[in-house]
Amino acid sequence: MHGEYKVPGGKLVVVDLEVRDGRIADFHLAGDFFLEPDDALLDIDAAVNGLPVEADVATIAAAVRSALPEGAQLLGFTPESVGTAVRRSLVTAPGWRDFEWEVVHDHPVSPRMNLALDEVLTGRVGDGRRKPTLRVWEWNESAVVIGSFQSYRNEVDPEGAKRHGFDVVRRISGGGAMLMAANSIVTYSLYVPASLVAGMTFADSYAFLDDWVLQALRSLGIEATYQPLNDIASPHGKIGGAAQKRLANGGVLHHATLSYDMDGQVMTEVLRIGREKLSDKGTASAAKRVDPLRSQTGLPREAIIARFIDTFTTLYGATPGHITDEEYAEAEALVESKFSTDTWLHRVP
């Protein structure tokens, strides 16, 4: 069995192994990482050999860590990444280039329509009716998008939202509220089969699915990193955040919003950003936590989007695509039955 795992921001971890009597055998680790001392590679191989095939990432990582000699240096990979590669080999997980990808960048639609499209397209990828897809959002009005489990009254100041022209909508994924001012953010959604992230922990899948955008940001001169669980950041501050939703049919939605430009004062007047949420962030101001792409690159929003699409297309062999009339119609119906209703918006009061 063969498994590979590209560490986000790091190196490629490759494993080959056999299974005998329910245990891992003939295990060999390889990759373009760095490891000192040299013979620590044999220690890692010995630690994984003999583990039960049911061993999870944490168990494998613990075995590797305990076998390493004192002072061992792992550069570009971790014991957890070895565990992930092992799990992916045991479930024969495919890689990015094992799929045919489409990139969609269509005309602007309302925030509610964008949210409905996320649910529709994720379901279609899960059903096998659509190729795995990267979609870049365009929208025609500003909105506050709250997470699936957030309290409306705790997160949003309705008067502030109305005064500044922000609609309030709720998405199907968890996570925090996003202030999505028109033409001031970059939002994208990935619709992928669950097999792409098979063998990964939920947390690892976030960084894995956003590794391409870190590469795009670095090509623009931004020292982008991933901050667990779901933040994309630079030395100057947070750039954006991601969220996920996994459907029962095997479709996975992963979407992220990155700030291109922002008005920190408007943010504090529209969102109820409490002191407790900021207490562990080392800052007294919510506005200072977010550092927009415009200030770091000096580029138009359209140029940044073009770089994102070019990077994804080059890495994974994607081709341009479009949302079909049937998909738009299905999403329109979902807007009416779900995303525009008070029942959905206030599902958590």
Short mmCIF file of C-alpha atoms in Angstrom, two decimals:
data_model
loop_
_atom_site.label_atom_id
_atom_site.label_comp_id
_atom_site.label_asym_id
_atom_site.label_seq_id
_atom_site.Cartn_x
_atom_site.Cartn_y
_atom_site.Cartn_z
CA MET A 1 0.00 0.00 0.00
CA HIS A 2 1.17 3.50 -0.83
CA GLY A 3 0.20 6.83 0.73
CA GLU A 4 1.27 10.43 0.27
CA TYR A 5 0.59 13.59 2.26
CA LYS A 6 1.85 17.07 1.38
CA VAL A 7 2.31 18.96 4.64
CA PRO A 8 0.72 22.41 4.21
CA GLY A 9 3.63 24.82 4.02
CA GLY A 10 6.01 21.88 4.39
CA LYS A 11 7.28 18.81 2.59
CA LEU A 12 5.92 15.64 0.99
CA VAL A 13 5.60 12.60 3.23
CA VAL A 14 5.46 9.22 1.43
CA VAL A 15 4.81 5.82 3.00
CA ASP A 16 4.80 2.28 1.66
CA LEU A 17 3.58 -0.63 3.73
CA GLU A 18 1.95 -4.04 3.80
CA VAL A 19 -0.77 -5.43 6.06
CA ARG A 20 -0.31 -8.82 7.70
CA ASP A 21 -2.64 -10.32 10.30
CA GLY A 22 -4.24 -6.97 10.94
CA ARG A 23 -0.96 -5.14 11.55
CA ILE A 24 1.32 -2.83 9.57
CA ALA A 25 4.37 -4.58 8.12
CA ASP A 26 7.31 -3.70 5.86
CA PHE A 27 6.78 -0.01 6.58
CA HIS A 28 9.06 2.51 4.89
CA LEU A 29 8.96 6.30 5.18
CA ALA A 30 10.30 8.57 2.43
CA GLY A 31 9.93 12.16 1.25
CA ASP A 32 11.67 15.44 0.55
CA PHE A 33 11.75 16.45 4.22
CA PHE A 34 14.84 16.89 6.41
CA LEU A 35 15.67 14.65 9.35
CA GLU A 36 18.55 14.57 11.79
CA PRO A 37 20.15 12.31 12.82
CA ASP A 38 20.05 10.37 9.58
CA ASP A 39 19.38 6.99 11.20
CA ALA A 40 16.26 8.34 12.93
CA LEU A 41 14.51 7.25 9.73
CA LEU A 42 15.03 3.64 10.78
CA ASP A 43 13.63 4.45 14.23
CA ILE A 44 10.46 5.82 12.64
CA ASP A 45 10.09 2.77 10.40
CA ALA A 46 10.48 0.45 13.40
CA ALA A 47 7.94 2.45 15.45
CA VAL A 48 5.21 2.09 12.83
CA ASN A 49 5.87 -1.55 12.00
CA GLY A 50 3.60 -3.78 14.05
CA LEU A 51 0.95 -1.18 14.82
CA PRO A 52 -2.64 -2.35 14.32
CA VAL A 53 -4.24 -1.20 11.08
CA GLU A 54 -6.93 0.52 13.15
CA ALA A 55 -4.37 2.88 14.74
CA ASP A 56 -5.44 6.49 14.28
CA VAL A 57 -3.24 9.48 13.49
CA ALA A 58 -2.69 10.34 17.14
CA THR A 59 -1.64 6.77 18.00
CA ILE A 60 0.79 6.57 15.09
CA ALA A 61 2.24 9.99 15.90
CA ALA A 62 2.74 9.02 19.54
CA ALA A 63 4.59 5.86 18.52
CA VAL A 64 6.86 7.83 16.19
CA ARG A 65 7.54 10.54 18.75
CA SER A 66 8.43 8.05 21.48
CA ALA A 67 10.89 6.26 19.16
CA LEU A 68 12.82 9.35 18.11
CA PRO A 69 16.24 9.81 19.70
CA GLU A 70 16.70 12.74 22.04
CA GLY A 71 17.35 15.93 20.11
CA ALA A 72 16.04 14.61 16.79
CA GLN A 73 15.13 17.38 14.32
CA LEU A 74 12.18 16.99 11.95
CA LEU A 75 12.05 19.77 9.36
CA GLY A 76 9.13 20.06 6.95
CA PHE A 77 7.12 17.27 8.57
CA THR A 78 5.85 16.03 11.94
CA PRO A 79 4.96 12.70 13.56
CA GLU A 80 1.32 13.62 12.88
CA SER A 81 2.01 13.97 9.16
CA VAL A 82 3.47 10.45 9.16
CA GLY A 83 0.26 9.25 10.79
CA THR A 84 -1.83 11.03 8.17
CA ALA A 85 0.14 9.48 5.31
CA VAL A 86 -0.31 6.03 6.89
CA ARG A 87 -4.06 6.50 7.27
CA ARG A 88 -4.34 7.70 3.68
CA SER A 89 -2.44 4.63 2.45
CA LEU A 90 -4.79 2.32 4.32
CA VAL A 91 -7.89 3.90 2.77
CA THR A 92 -6.19 4.39 -0.64
CA ALA A 93 -7.00 8.10 -0.62
CA PRO A 94 -6.62 9.88 -3.97
CA GLY A 95 -4.63 13.08 -4.50
CA TRP A 96 -5.66 16.39 -6.07
CA ARG A 97 -4.59 15.41 -9.57
CA ASP A 98 -6.60 12.18 -9.46
CA PHE A 99 -9.69 14.33 -10.11
CA GLU A 100 -10.85 16.52 -12.99
CA TRP A 101 -11.31 20.01 -11.56
CA GLU A 102 -13.40 22.94 -12.72
CA VAL A 103 -12.94 26.59 -11.77
CA VAL A 104 -16.09 28.72 -11.73
CA HIS A 105 -16.07 32.53 -11.60
CA ASP A 106 -19.55 33.57 -12.70
CA HIS A 107 -21.62 36.76 -12.54
CA PRO A 108 -22.58 38.37 -9.21
CA VAL A 109 -25.53 36.97 -7.26
CA SER A 110 -27.01 37.81 -3.87
CA PRO A 111 -25.34 36.59 -0.68
CA ARG A 112 -28.29 34.24 -0.07
CA MET A 113 -27.92 32.82 -3.56
CA ASN A 114 -24.21 32.26 -2.96
CA LEU A 115 -25.01 30.31 0.20
CA ALA A 116 -27.66 28.25 -1.58
CA LEU A 117 -25.22 27.49 -4.40
CA ASP A 118 -22.76 26.19 -1.81
CA GLU A 119 -25.29 23.63 -0.61
CA VAL A 120 -26.44 22.67 -4.11
CA LEU A 121 -22.97 22.27 -5.63
CA THR A 122 -21.63 20.36 -2.62
CA GLY A 123 -24.53 17.94 -2.92
CA ARG A 124 -23.95 17.48 -6.64
CA VAL A 125 -20.25 16.73 -6.17
CA GLY A 126 -21.16 14.23 -3.46
CA ASP A 127 -23.66 12.57 -5.82
CA GLY A 128 -21.16 12.52 -8.68
CA ARG A 129 -23.27 14.89 -10.82
CA ARG A 130 -20.58 17.60 -10.88
CA LYS A 131 -16.80 17.54 -11.10
CA PRO A 132 -14.92 18.75 -8.02
CA THR A 133 -15.00 22.51 -8.26
CA LEU A 134 -13.39 25.72 -7.06
CA ARG A 135 -15.87 28.61 -7.18
CA VAL A 136 -14.94 32.24 -6.60
CA TRP A 137 -17.88 34.26 -5.29
CA GLU A 138 -19.17 37.51 -6.70
CA TRP A 139 -22.13 39.21 -4.99
CA ASN A 140 -24.20 42.31 -5.54
CA GLU A 141 -24.77 43.57 -1.98
CA SER A 142 -23.04 43.61 1.41
CA ALA A 143 -23.89 41.03 4.06
CA VAL A 144 -23.04 39.65 7.45
CA VAL A 145 -22.75 35.87 7.14
CA ILE A 146 -23.12 34.12 10.48
CA GLY A 147 -22.11 30.54 11.20
CA SER A 148 -24.63 27.73 11.34
CA PHE A 149 -24.54 27.51 15.12
CA GLN A 150 -24.12 31.15 16.09
CA SER A 151 -26.71 33.12 18.00
CA TYR A 152 -28.17 35.90 15.85
CA ARG A 153 -28.64 38.34 18.72
CA ASN A 154 -25.22 37.65 20.22
CA GLU A 155 -23.32 38.19 16.97
CA VAL A 156 -25.13 40.95 15.06
CA ASP A 157 -26.27 44.46 15.89
CA PRO A 158 -29.39 44.71 13.67
CA GLU A 159 -29.47 48.50 13.81
CA GLY A 160 -25.82 48.78 12.87
CA ALA A 161 -26.28 46.31 10.03
CA LYS A 162 -29.26 48.23 8.69
CA ARG A 163 -27.51 51.60 9.02
CA HIS A 164 -24.50 50.40 7.02
CA GLY A 165 -26.52 48.45 4.42
CA PHE A 166 -25.64 44.89 5.45
CA ASP A 167 -28.09 42.05 4.92
CA VAL A 168 -27.81 39.26 7.53
CA VAL A 169 -27.71 35.65 6.36
CA ARG A 170 -26.79 32.28 7.85
CA ARG A 171 -24.60 29.67 6.15
CA ILE A 172 -24.64 25.87 6.52
CA SER A 173 -21.08 25.64 7.89
CA GLY A 174 -19.96 26.42 11.42
CA GLY A 175 -17.46 29.04 12.51
CA GLY A 176 -17.71 32.75 13.15
CA ALA A 177 -19.45 35.72 11.59
CA MET A 178 -17.93 37.27 8.48
CA LEU A 179 -18.43 40.89 7.44
CA MET A 180 -18.69 40.65 3.67
CA ALA A 181 -18.72 44.18 2.28
CA ALA A 182 -19.26 44.27 -1.46
CA ASN A 183 -15.95 44.35 -3.39
CA SER A 184 -13.97 44.31 -0.13
CA ILE A 185 -13.35 40.60 0.32
CA VAL A 186 -12.31 37.53 -1.66
CA THR A 187 -14.42 34.45 -0.99
CA TYR A 188 -14.05 31.02 -2.58
CA SER A 189 -15.66 27.64 -2.10
CA LEU A 190 -14.25 24.20 -2.77
CA TYR A 191 -16.69 21.36 -3.45
CA VAL A 192 -14.77 18.10 -3.09
CA PRO A 193 -15.42 14.38 -2.60
CA ALA A 194 -14.81 13.13 0.92
CA SER A 195 -12.21 10.72 -0.50
CA LEU A 196 -9.83 13.64 -1.10
CA VAL A 197 -9.48 14.18 2.65
CA ALA A 198 -9.84 10.54 3.69
CA GLY A 199 -7.49 9.53 6.48
CA MET A 200 -7.05 13.09 7.70
CA THR A 201 -8.24 14.53 10.95
CA PHE A 202 -10.89 17.20 10.56
CA ALA A 203 -8.37 19.83 11.65
CA ASP A 204 -5.70 18.66 9.17
CA SER A 205 -8.16 18.83 6.28
CA TYR A 206 -8.53 22.60 6.73
CA ALA A 207 -4.87 23.35 6.11
CA PHE A 208 -4.68 20.69 3.38
CA LEU A 209 -7.55 22.20 1.38
CA ASP A 210 -6.15 25.74 1.68
CA ASP A 211 -2.50 24.97 0.91
CA TRP A 212 -2.92 26.14 -2.69
CA VAL A 213 -4.11 29.58 -1.58
CA LEU A 214 -1.10 29.93 0.73
CA GLN A 215 1.07 29.30 -2.32
CA ALA A 216 -0.87 31.94 -4.26
CA LEU A 217 -0.48 34.47 -1.45
CA ARG A 218 3.25 33.80 -1.17
CA SER A 219 3.62 34.37 -4.90
CA LEU A 220 2.17 37.84 -4.24
CA GLY A 221 4.81 38.54 -1.60
CA ILE A 222 2.67 37.74 1.46
CA GLU A 223 4.27 35.49 4.08
CA ALA A 224 1.05 33.51 4.51
CA THR A 225 0.68 30.78 7.11
CA TYR A 226 -2.14 28.66 8.47
CA GLN A 227 -3.11 29.17 12.10
CA PRO A 228 -5.13 26.25 13.51
CA LEU A 229 -7.96 25.65 13.32
CA ASN A 230 -9.07 27.77 10.41
CA ASP A 231 -7.24 31.11 10.11
CA ILE A 232 -5.09 32.28 7.20
CA ALA A 233 -2.60 34.82 8.51
CA SER A 234 0.58 36.79 7.86
CA PRO A 235 3.08 38.46 10.19
CA HIS A 236 0.90 41.58 9.96
CA GLY A 237 -2.29 39.89 11.18
CA LYS A 238 -5.17 37.67 10.21
CA ILE A 239 -6.11 37.69 6.52
CA GLY A 240 -9.16 35.44 6.61
CA GLY A 241 -10.79 32.29 7.86
CA ALA A 242 -12.25 29.04 6.56
CA ALA A 243 -15.22 26.82 7.42
CA GLN A 244 -16.45 23.37 6.38
CA LYS A 245 -19.61 21.34 6.04
CA ARG A 246 -19.70 17.64 5.23
CA LEU A 247 -22.82 16.14 3.71
CA ALA A 248 -24.06 12.61 4.25
CA ASN A 249 -23.67 11.80 0.53
CA GLY A 250 -19.89 12.34 0.64
CA GLY A 251 -19.76 15.94 -0.54
CA VAL A 252 -17.46 18.29 1.37
CA LEU A 253 -17.85 22.07 1.34
CA HIS A 254 -14.77 24.07 2.27
CA HIS A 255 -15.04 27.82 1.90
CA ALA A 256 -12.87 30.73 2.97
CA THR A 257 -13.21 34.50 3.14
CA LEU A 258 -10.15 36.75 2.92
CA SER A 259 -10.27 40.46 3.60
CA TYR A 260 -9.23 42.63 0.65
CA ASP A 261 -10.15 45.94 2.26
CA MET A 262 -12.02 46.80 5.43
CA ASP A 263 -13.44 49.54 7.61
CA GLY A 264 -12.66 48.56 11.18
CA GLN A 265 -15.14 51.03 12.61
CA VAL A 266 -17.99 49.58 10.55
CA MET A 267 -17.04 46.09 11.73
CA THR A 268 -17.38 47.06 15.37
CA GLU A 269 -20.74 48.75 14.72
CA VAL A 270 -22.24 45.79 12.80
CA LEU A 271 -20.82 42.85 14.72
CA ARG A 272 -21.13 42.35 18.47
CA ILE A 273 -17.50 41.35 18.95
CA GLY A 274 -17.20 40.59 22.64
CA ARG A 275 -14.21 40.96 24.93
CA GLU A 276 -14.18 37.22 25.64
CA LYS A 277 -13.59 36.37 21.99
CA LEU A 278 -10.70 38.83 21.78
CA SER A 279 -9.19 37.94 25.15
CA ASP A 280 -6.88 35.26 23.72
CA LYS A 281 -5.89 37.21 20.60
CA GLY A 282 -3.41 39.62 22.22
CA THR A 283 -5.22 42.72 20.98
CA ALA A 284 -7.85 45.08 22.28
CA SER A 285 -9.27 45.94 18.87
CA ALA A 286 -11.09 43.67 16.44
CA ALA A 287 -10.07 45.92 13.58
CA LYS A 288 -6.38 45.35 14.31
CA ARG A 289 -6.83 41.58 14.07
CA VAL A 290 -7.47 41.66 10.33
CA ASP A 291 -4.88 42.85 7.82
CA PRO A 292 -6.36 43.18 4.32
CA LEU A 293 -4.83 41.98 1.08
CA ARG A 294 -4.98 45.45 -0.45
CA SER A 295 -2.58 46.93 2.10
CA GLN A 296 -0.14 44.04 1.73
CA THR A 297 -0.08 43.83 -2.07
CA GLY A 298 -1.22 47.17 -3.46
CA LEU A 299 -3.04 45.17 -6.16
CA PRO A 300 -6.63 45.45 -7.40
CA ARG A 301 -8.97 42.79 -6.06
CA GLU A 302 -9.38 41.40 -9.60
CA ALA A 303 -5.64 40.83 -9.90
CA ILE A 304 -5.56 38.85 -6.66
CA ILE A 305 -8.46 36.69 -7.80
CA ALA A 306 -6.71 36.09 -11.12
CA ARG A 307 -3.60 34.92 -9.27
CA PHE A 308 -5.69 32.57 -7.12
CA ILE A 309 -7.32 31.01 -10.17
CA ASP A 310 -4.02 30.75 -12.05
CA THR A 311 -2.31 29.07 -9.08
CA PHE A 312 -5.10 26.53 -8.60
CA THR A 313 -5.27 25.80 -12.34
CA THR A 314 -1.52 25.29 -12.61
CA LEU A 315 -1.27 23.05 -9.55
CA TYR A 316 -4.22 20.79 -10.26
CA GLY A 317 -4.89 20.98 -13.98
CA ALA A 318 -8.28 22.66 -13.59
CA THR A 319 -10.36 23.91 -16.51
CA PRO A 320 -12.86 26.80 -16.65
CA GLY A 321 -16.49 25.92 -15.97
CA HIS A 322 -19.86 27.48 -15.22
CA ILE A 323 -22.87 26.89 -13.05
CA THR A 324 -25.66 25.36 -15.12
CA ASP A 325 -29.18 26.74 -15.47
CA GLU A 326 -30.45 23.67 -13.61
CA GLU A 327 -28.08 24.35 -10.71
CA TYR A 328 -29.14 28.00 -10.55
CA ALA A 329 -32.79 26.95 -10.52
CA GLU A 330 -32.18 24.47 -7.70
CA ALA A 331 -30.40 27.15 -5.72
CA GLU A 332 -33.19 29.68 -6.31
CA ALA A 333 -35.68 27.21 -4.88
CA LEU A 334 -33.44 26.70 -1.85
CA VAL A 335 -33.23 30.46 -1.29
CA GLU A 336 -37.03 30.59 -1.13
CA SER A 337 -37.48 27.54 1.07
CA LYS A 338 -34.53 28.04 3.41
CA PHE A 339 -32.01 30.87 3.18
CA SER A 340 -34.51 33.74 2.98
CA THR A 341 -36.69 32.46 5.83
CA ASP A 342 -36.74 33.76 9.39
CA THR A 343 -36.86 30.15 10.56
CA TRP A 344 -33.38 29.52 9.14
CA LEU A 345 -31.92 32.91 10.00
CA HIS A 346 -33.04 32.69 13.63
CA ARG A 347 -32.57 28.95 14.10
CA VAL A 348 -30.30 29.94 16.98
CA PRO A 349 -31.97 33.10 18.40
#
